[in-house]
GROMACS .gro file of C-alpha atoms in nm:
model
   96
    1ALA     CA    1 -12.837  -7.014  -9.867
    2ALA     CA    2 -13.066  -6.827 -10.156
    3LEU     CA    3 -13.353  -6.894  -9.918
    4ALA     CA    4 -13.146  -6.701  -9.668
    5ILE     CA    5 -13.062  -6.385  -9.949
    6ALA     CA    6 -13.428  -6.385 -10.053
    7ARG     CA    7 -13.551  -6.356  -9.672
    8GLY     CA    8 -13.263  -6.089  -9.632
    9HIS     CA    9 -13.081  -6.226  -9.415
   10LYS     CA   10 -12.744  -6.082  -9.347
   11THR     CA   11 -12.368  -6.300  -9.202
   12PRO     CA   12 -12.031  -6.076  -9.176
   13LEU     CA   13 -11.769  -6.175  -9.414
   14ASP     CA   14 -11.432  -6.159  -9.433
   15VAL     CA   15 -11.320  -6.037  -9.739
   16ALA     CA   16 -10.917  -6.009  -9.861
   17LYS     CA   17 -10.819  -5.742 -10.106
   18ILE     CA   18 -10.512  -5.807 -10.300
   19GLN     CA   19 -10.332  -5.546 -10.484
   20GLN     CA   20 -10.000  -5.616 -10.678
   21GLU     CA   21  -9.772  -5.373 -10.863
   22GLY     CA   22  -9.843  -5.324 -11.242
   23SER     CA   23 -10.187  -5.556 -11.235
   24LYS     CA   24 -10.521  -5.498 -11.121
   25THR     CA   25 -10.673  -5.523 -10.795
   26LEU     CA   26 -10.829  -5.899 -10.671
   27TYR     CA   27 -11.105  -5.978 -10.431
   28SER     CA   28 -11.096  -6.268 -10.174
   29VAL     CA   29 -11.396  -6.406 -10.009
   30LEU     CA   30 -11.257  -6.722  -9.886
   31SER     CA   31 -10.869  -6.748  -9.912
   32PHE     CA   32 -10.604  -6.621 -10.109
   33GLU     CA   33 -10.277  -6.860 -10.173
   34TRP     CA   34  -9.925  -6.746 -10.282
   35GLY     CA   35  -9.650  -6.930 -10.325
   36LEU     CA   36  -9.555  -7.353 -10.293
   37ILE     CA   37  -9.964  -7.406 -10.181
   38ALA     CA   38 -10.081  -7.160 -10.487
   39ASP     CA   39  -9.793  -7.365 -10.732
   40VAL     CA   40  -9.918  -7.690 -10.605
   41ASP     CA   41 -10.264  -7.671 -10.610
   42ILE     CA   42 -10.209  -7.575 -11.006
   43GLY     CA   43  -9.886  -7.765 -11.085
   44ALA     CA   44 -10.131  -8.091 -10.938
   45ASP     CA   45 -10.401  -8.017 -11.201
   46SER     CA   46 -10.188  -8.169 -11.472
   47LEU     CA   47 -10.134  -8.497 -11.280
   48ARG     CA   48 -10.501  -8.529 -11.261
   49TRP     CA   49 -10.502  -8.797 -11.565
   50THR     CA   50 -10.293  -9.040 -11.402
   51GLY     CA   51 -10.521  -9.144 -11.126
   52LEU     CA   52 -10.306  -9.097 -10.867
   53GLY     CA   53 -10.591  -8.908 -10.658
   54ALA     CA   54 -10.468  -8.676 -10.380
   55ALA     CA   55 -10.147  -8.846 -10.427
   56ARG     CA   56 -10.106  -8.609 -10.712
   57TYR     CA   57 -10.088  -8.288 -10.409
   58THR     CA   58  -9.783  -8.454 -10.222
   59LEU     CA   59  -9.652  -8.578 -10.515
   60LYS     CA   60  -9.647  -8.234 -10.681
   61ALA     CA   61  -9.506  -8.074 -10.354
   62VAL     CA   62  -9.246  -8.286 -10.304
   63SER     CA   63  -9.144  -8.187 -10.666
   64LEU     CA   64  -9.129  -7.836 -10.638
   65ILE     CA   65  -8.981  -7.839 -10.283
   66MET     CA   66  -8.698  -8.028 -10.431
   67GLN     CA   67  -8.658  -7.765 -10.694
   68GLN     CA   68  -8.574  -7.519 -10.409
   69LYS     CA   69  -8.818  -7.182 -10.604
   70LEU     CA   70  -8.783  -6.883 -10.374
   71TYR     CA   71  -9.053  -6.670 -10.316
   72GLN     CA   72  -9.049  -6.282 -10.268
   73GLY     CA   73  -9.270  -6.092 -10.203
   74THR     CA   74  -9.409  -5.829  -9.880
   75LEU     CA   75  -9.766  -5.932  -9.702
   76LYS     CA   76  -9.928  -5.604  -9.519
   77LEU     CA   77 -10.216  -5.645  -9.314
   78LYS     CA   78 -10.473  -5.401  -9.222
   79GLN     CA   79 -10.740  -5.521  -8.988
   80ASP     CA   80 -11.067  -5.340  -9.090
   81SER     CA   81 -11.380  -5.357  -8.849
   82PRO     CA   82 -11.545  -5.084  -8.682
   83SER     CA   83 -11.565  -5.326  -8.332
   84ASP     CA   84 -11.210  -5.392  -8.266
   85PRO     CA   85 -11.014  -5.087  -8.431
   86ARG     CA   86 -10.653  -5.220  -8.303
   87PRO     CA   87 -10.441  -5.302  -8.606
   88LEU     CA   88 -10.355  -5.684  -8.633
   89SER     CA   89  -9.949  -5.745  -8.576
   90PRO     CA   90  -9.736  -6.042  -8.701
   91GLN     CA   91  -9.705  -6.240  -8.334
   92SER     CA   92 -10.064  -6.230  -8.311
   93LEU     CA   93 -10.124  -6.428  -8.619
   94ILE     CA   94  -9.870  -6.645  -8.520
   95SER     CA   95  -9.970  -6.715  -8.149
   96ALA     CA   96 -10.164  -7.017  -8.045
   0.00000   0.00000   0.00000
């Protein structure tokens, strides 16, 4: 990657802008997790010392699902591409 940068190679990159009320604006390059997935990822870290390996994620997920925690929020998507100016619809994200 460093050599490609030094040679001036450019690659398009998807960037997400995350805005929360009363919070600073965040930018994400690969992904943005919210809700159960984020809680499993963060919560399973405390089980790292147990020697469970990858099973700690399953254990934490089952624990959080049994707590039946609700995650409320609104997700708004805006496509910013000069080559395809059509806005994204929720149905286009779900279709296989």
